[in-house]
Amino acid sequence: MRTLVRGAGCCVTAAVVAVLSATVAAAVTVPFQVQPASFGNPHGSFDVPPTHCAAEVGGASGAVTIAGTLPDRWGCLIQSDVHWLNLSTGATGTARLSDGLNGHPPEATLPTGPGRVVAVLVPLPGTTTPGLVTVDVP
């Protein structure tokens, strides 16, 4: 009887470790700032809307998704370029956020591979400054 209790405790411990490992592997959202220029009003103004961008890692292995933090992934600037560099591997790339048409929020998935990644969001020329984010991609 005592052996069964130990065996059950071992299985419970293994189950708890499996649940914690799954929790750690969940997607992580890292918001970053894109300042309206030249006044730097984070709440936006008449000619520049407020921006709410984030990098999401952990959803897919070796990839970063840049999207908005508002409901349904809105809030990031449409048709912005995203330049990225994987500091661990030296890989680089560029992507463009979608145009937000037909109900699809502006987002881009960057195939960075695993490692520490730096991404710079460069909005269309004019009224905002670039945004910068660094993330660890699993």
mmCIF file with all atom_site columns, C-alpha atoms in Angstrom, residues 25-131:
data_model
loop_
_atom_site.group_PDB
_atom_site.id
_atom_site.type_symbol
_atom_site.label_atom_id
_atom_site.label_alt_id
_atom_site.label_comp_id
_atom_site.label_asym_id
_atom_site.label_entity_id
_atom_site.label_seq_id
_atom_site.pdbx_PDB_ins_code
_atom_site.Cartn_x
_atom_site.Cartn_y
_atom_site.Cartn_z
_atom_site.occupancy
_atom_site.B_iso_or_equiv
_atom_site.pdbx_formal_charge
_atom_site.auth_seq_id
_atom_site.auth_comp_id
_atom_site.auth_asym_id
_atom_site.auth_atom_id
_atom_site.pdbx_PDB_model_num
ATOM 1   C CA . ALA A 1 25  ? 5.938   27.818 -23.037 1.00 0.00 ? 25  ALA A CA 1
ATOM 2   C CA . ALA A 1 26  ? 2.811   29.976 -23.423 1.00 0.00 ? 26  ALA A CA 1
ATOM 3   C CA . ALA A 1 27  ? 2.900   33.068 -25.629 1.00 0.00 ? 27  ALA A CA 1
ATOM 4   C CA . VAL A 1 28  ? 4.357   36.222 -24.076 1.00 0.00 ? 28  VAL A CA 1
ATOM 5   C CA . THR A 1 29  ? 3.370   39.719 -25.215 1.00 0.00 ? 29  THR A CA 1
ATOM 6   C CA . VAL A 1 30  ? 5.943   42.520 -24.922 1.00 0.00 ? 30  VAL A CA 1
ATOM 7   C CA . PRO A 1 31  ? 4.471   45.991 -25.584 1.00 0.00 ? 31  PRO A CA 1
ATOM 8   C CA . PHE A 1 32  ? 6.720   48.692 -26.999 1.00 0.00 ? 32  PHE A CA 1
ATOM 9   C CA . GLN A 1 33  ? 6.369   52.389 -27.643 1.00 0.00 ? 33  GLN A CA 1
ATOM 10  C CA . VAL A 1 34  ? 6.074   54.245 -30.941 1.00 0.00 ? 34  VAL A CA 1
ATOM 11  C CA . GLN A 1 35  ? 6.033   57.960 -30.109 1.00 0.00 ? 35  GLN A CA 1
ATOM 12  C CA . PRO A 1 36  ? 4.104   60.483 -32.146 1.00 0.00 ? 36  PRO A CA 1
ATOM 13  C CA . ALA A 1 37  ? 6.602   63.107 -33.317 1.00 0.00 ? 37  ALA A CA 1
ATOM 14  C CA . SER A 1 38  ? 7.471   65.857 -32.752 1.00 0.00 ? 38  SER A CA 1
ATOM 15  C CA . PHE A 1 39  ? 5.588   66.550 -29.546 1.00 0.00 ? 39  PHE A CA 1
ATOM 16  C CA . GLY A 1 40  ? 5.722   63.025 -28.127 1.00 0.00 ? 40  GLY A CA 1
ATOM 17  C CA . ASN A 1 41  ? 2.093   62.847 -26.982 1.00 0.00 ? 41  ASN A CA 1
ATOM 18  C CA . PRO A 1 42  ? 1.510   59.123 -26.201 1.00 0.00 ? 42  PRO A CA 1
ATOM 19  C CA . HIS A 1 43  ? -2.267  59.670 -26.299 1.00 0.00 ? 43  HIS A CA 1
ATOM 20  C CA . GLY A 1 44  ? -2.132  60.837 -29.908 1.00 0.00 ? 44  GLY A CA 1
ATOM 21  C CA . SER A 1 45  ? -3.421  64.009 -31.443 1.00 0.00 ? 45  SER A CA 1
ATOM 22  C CA . PHE A 1 46  ? -5.668  65.182 -34.252 1.00 0.00 ? 46  PHE A CA 1
ATOM 23  C CA . ASP A 1 47  ? -3.246  64.073 -36.964 1.00 0.00 ? 47  ASP A CA 1
ATOM 24  C CA . VAL A 1 48  ? -1.521  61.128 -35.201 1.00 0.00 ? 48  VAL A CA 1
ATOM 25  C CA . PRO A 1 49  ? -3.459  58.324 -33.492 1.00 0.00 ? 49  PRO A CA 1
ATOM 26  C CA . PRO A 1 50  ? -2.066  56.731 -30.331 1.00 0.00 ? 50  PRO A CA 1
ATOM 27  C CA . THR A 1 51  ? -0.114  53.544 -31.046 1.00 0.00 ? 51  THR A CA 1
ATOM 28  C CA . HIS A 1 52  ? -0.322  50.294 -29.121 1.00 0.00 ? 52  HIS A CA 1
ATOM 29  C CA . CYS A 1 53  ? 2.187   47.826 -30.603 1.00 0.00 ? 53  CYS A CA 1
ATOM 30  C CA . ALA A 1 54  ? 3.597   44.635 -29.103 1.00 0.00 ? 54  ALA A CA 1
ATOM 31  C CA . ALA A 1 55  ? 5.861   41.730 -29.970 1.00 0.00 ? 55  ALA A CA 1
ATOM 32  C CA . GLU A 1 56  ? 4.438   38.286 -29.212 1.00 0.00 ? 56  GLU A CA 1
ATOM 33  C CA . VAL A 1 57  ? 6.784   35.328 -28.734 1.00 0.00 ? 57  VAL A CA 1
ATOM 34  C CA . GLY A 1 58  ? 6.158   31.719 -27.816 1.00 0.00 ? 58  GLY A CA 1
ATOM 35  C CA . GLY A 1 59  ? 3.095   31.214 -30.012 1.00 0.00 ? 59  GLY A CA 1
ATOM 36  C CA . ALA A 1 60  ? 5.182   29.590 -32.753 1.00 0.00 ? 60  ALA A CA 1
ATOM 37  C CA . SER A 1 61  ? 8.725   28.320 -32.342 1.00 0.00 ? 61  SER A CA 1
ATOM 38  C CA . GLY A 1 62  ? 11.341  30.598 -33.903 1.00 0.00 ? 62  GLY A CA 1
ATOM 39  C CA . ALA A 1 63  ? 8.925   33.411 -34.766 1.00 0.00 ? 63  ALA A CA 1
ATOM 40  C CA . VAL A 1 64  ? 7.885   36.842 -33.467 1.00 0.00 ? 64  VAL A CA 1
ATOM 41  C CA . THR A 1 65  ? 4.516   38.407 -34.277 1.00 0.00 ? 65  THR A CA 1
ATOM 42  C CA . ILE A 1 66  ? 4.224   42.202 -34.267 1.00 0.00 ? 66  ILE A CA 1
ATOM 43  C CA . ALA A 1 67  ? 0.617   43.340 -33.731 1.00 0.00 ? 67  ALA A CA 1
ATOM 44  C CA . GLY A 1 68  ? -1.534  45.729 -31.737 1.00 0.00 ? 68  GLY A CA 1
ATOM 45  C CA . THR A 1 69  ? -2.426  45.353 -28.062 1.00 0.00 ? 69  THR A CA 1
ATOM 46  C CA . LEU A 1 70  ? -6.018  46.569 -28.384 1.00 0.00 ? 70  LEU A CA 1
ATOM 47  C CA . PRO A 1 71  ? -8.915  44.079 -28.694 1.00 0.00 ? 71  PRO A CA 1
ATOM 48  C CA . ASP A 1 72  ? -8.687  41.813 -31.749 1.00 0.00 ? 72  ASP A CA 1
ATOM 49  C CA . ARG A 1 73  ? -4.981  42.771 -32.159 1.00 0.00 ? 73  ARG A CA 1
ATOM 50  C CA . TRP A 1 74  ? -5.651  46.329 -33.372 1.00 0.00 ? 74  TRP A CA 1
ATOM 51  C CA . GLY A 1 75  ? -3.675  49.417 -32.343 1.00 0.00 ? 75  GLY A CA 1
ATOM 52  C CA . CYS A 1 76  ? -0.410  49.143 -34.249 1.00 0.00 ? 76  CYS A CA 1
ATOM 53  C CA . LEU A 1 77  ? 0.339   51.325 -37.278 1.00 0.00 ? 77  LEU A CA 1
ATOM 54  C CA . ILE A 1 78  ? -0.728  49.955 -40.659 1.00 0.00 ? 78  ILE A CA 1
ATOM 55  C CA . GLN A 1 79  ? 1.765   49.386 -43.469 1.00 0.00 ? 79  GLN A CA 1
ATOM 56  C CA . SER A 1 80  ? 4.796   49.933 -41.259 1.00 0.00 ? 80  SER A CA 1
ATOM 57  C CA . ASP A 1 81  ? 8.100   48.232 -42.013 1.00 0.00 ? 81  ASP A CA 1
ATOM 58  C CA . VAL A 1 82  ? 9.679   45.991 -39.380 1.00 0.00 ? 82  VAL A CA 1
ATOM 59  C CA . HIS A 1 83  ? 13.421  45.350 -39.575 1.00 0.00 ? 83  HIS A CA 1
ATOM 60  C CA . TRP A 1 84  ? 14.819  42.618 -37.335 1.00 0.00 ? 84  TRP A CA 1
ATOM 61  C CA . LEU A 1 85  ? 18.172  41.158 -36.315 1.00 0.00 ? 85  LEU A CA 1
ATOM 62  C CA . ASN A 1 86  ? 18.711  37.887 -34.476 1.00 0.00 ? 86  ASN A CA 1
ATOM 63  C CA . LEU A 1 87  ? 21.684  38.682 -32.231 1.00 0.00 ? 87  LEU A CA 1
ATOM 64  C CA . SER A 1 88  ? 22.294  34.977 -31.532 1.00 0.00 ? 88  SER A CA 1
ATOM 65  C CA . THR A 1 89  ? 22.555  33.824 -35.167 1.00 0.00 ? 89  THR A CA 1
ATOM 66  C CA . GLY A 1 90  ? 23.168  37.017 -37.169 1.00 0.00 ? 90  GLY A CA 1
ATOM 67  C CA . ALA A 1 91  ? 20.065  36.431 -39.311 1.00 0.00 ? 91  ALA A CA 1
ATOM 68  C CA . THR A 1 92  ? 18.239  39.562 -40.494 1.00 0.00 ? 92  THR A CA 1
ATOM 69  C CA . GLY A 1 93  ? 15.042  40.372 -42.304 1.00 0.00 ? 93  GLY A CA 1
ATOM 70  C CA . THR A 1 94  ? 12.328  42.867 -43.097 1.00 0.00 ? 94  THR A CA 1
ATOM 71  C CA . ALA A 1 95  ? 8.546   42.537 -43.077 1.00 0.00 ? 95  ALA A CA 1
ATOM 72  C CA . ARG A 1 96  ? 5.616   44.891 -43.503 1.00 0.00 ? 96  ARG A CA 1
ATOM 73  C CA . LEU A 1 97  ? 2.549   45.080 -41.294 1.00 0.00 ? 97  LEU A CA 1
ATOM 74  C CA . SER A 1 98  ? -0.614  44.412 -43.254 1.00 0.00 ? 98  SER A CA 1
ATOM 75  C CA . ASP A 1 99  ? -2.834  47.246 -44.433 1.00 0.00 ? 99  ASP A CA 1
ATOM 76  C CA . GLY A 1 100 ? -5.723  46.506 -42.066 1.00 0.00 ? 100 GLY A CA 1
ATOM 77  C CA . LEU A 1 101 ? -8.205  45.967 -44.895 1.00 0.00 ? 101 LEU A CA 1
ATOM 78  C CA . ASN A 1 102 ? -11.162 43.554 -44.840 1.00 0.00 ? 102 ASN A CA 1
ATOM 79  C CA . GLY A 1 103 ? -11.153 43.299 -41.060 1.00 0.00 ? 103 GLY A CA 1
ATOM 80  C CA . HIS A 1 104 ? -7.600  41.919 -40.791 1.00 0.00 ? 104 HIS A CA 1
ATOM 81  C CA . PRO A 1 105 ? -5.605  43.782 -38.121 1.00 0.00 ? 105 PRO A CA 1
ATOM 82  C CA . PRO A 1 106 ? -2.175  45.094 -39.066 1.00 0.00 ? 106 PRO A CA 1
ATOM 83  C CA . GLU A 1 107 ? 0.342   42.464 -38.020 1.00 0.00 ? 107 GLU A CA 1
ATOM 84  C CA . ALA A 1 108 ? 3.453   40.713 -39.298 1.00 0.00 ? 108 ALA A CA 1
ATOM 85  C CA . THR A 1 109 ? 5.053   37.406 -38.360 1.00 0.00 ? 109 THR A CA 1
ATOM 86  C CA . LEU A 1 110 ? 8.845   37.484 -38.423 1.00 0.00 ? 110 LEU A CA 1
ATOM 87  C CA . PRO A 1 111 ? 10.623  34.139 -39.053 1.00 0.00 ? 111 PRO A CA 1
ATOM 88  C CA . THR A 1 112 ? 13.603  35.033 -36.849 1.00 0.00 ? 112 THR A CA 1
ATOM 89  C CA . GLY A 1 113 ? 14.620  31.615 -35.563 1.00 0.00 ? 113 GLY A CA 1
ATOM 90  C CA . PRO A 1 114 ? 15.402  31.090 -31.875 1.00 0.00 ? 114 PRO A CA 1
ATOM 91  C CA . GLY A 1 115 ? 17.599  33.538 -29.966 1.00 0.00 ? 115 GLY A CA 1
ATOM 92  C CA . ARG A 1 116 ? 17.677  37.159 -28.797 1.00 0.00 ? 116 ARG A CA 1
ATOM 93  C CA . VAL A 1 117 ? 15.959  39.353 -31.416 1.00 0.00 ? 117 VAL A CA 1
ATOM 94  C CA . VAL A 1 118 ? 15.896  43.126 -31.888 1.00 0.00 ? 118 VAL A CA 1
ATOM 95  C CA . ALA A 1 119 ? 13.047  44.521 -33.999 1.00 0.00 ? 119 ALA A CA 1
ATOM 96  C CA . VAL A 1 120 ? 12.551  48.111 -35.143 1.00 0.00 ? 120 VAL A CA 1
ATOM 97  C CA . LEU A 1 121 ? 9.115   49.217 -36.373 1.00 0.00 ? 121 LEU A CA 1
ATOM 98  C CA . VAL A 1 122 ? 9.473   52.077 -38.868 1.00 0.00 ? 122 VAL A CA 1
ATOM 99  C CA . PRO A 1 123 ? 6.122   53.784 -39.547 1.00 0.00 ? 123 PRO A CA 1
ATOM 100 C CA . LEU A 1 124 ? 5.284   55.483 -42.809 1.00 0.00 ? 124 LEU A CA 1
ATOM 101 C CA . PRO A 1 125 ? 7.230   58.749 -43.056 1.00 0.00 ? 125 PRO A CA 1
ATOM 102 C CA . GLY A 1 126 ? 5.932   61.783 -41.319 1.00 0.00 ? 126 GLY A CA 1
ATOM 103 C CA . THR A 1 127 ? 4.373   61.879 -37.935 1.00 0.00 ? 127 THR A CA 1
ATOM 104 C CA . THR A 1 128 ? 5.845   59.167 -35.695 1.00 0.00 ? 128 THR A CA 1
ATOM 105 C CA . THR A 1 129 ? 9.233   57.949 -34.519 1.00 0.00 ? 129 THR A CA 1
ATOM 106 C CA . PRO A 1 130 ? 10.417  54.331 -34.878 1.00 0.00 ? 130 PRO A CA 1
ATOM 107 C CA . GLY A 1 131 ? 9.681   51.820 -32.132 1.00 0.00 ? 131 GLY A CA 1
#
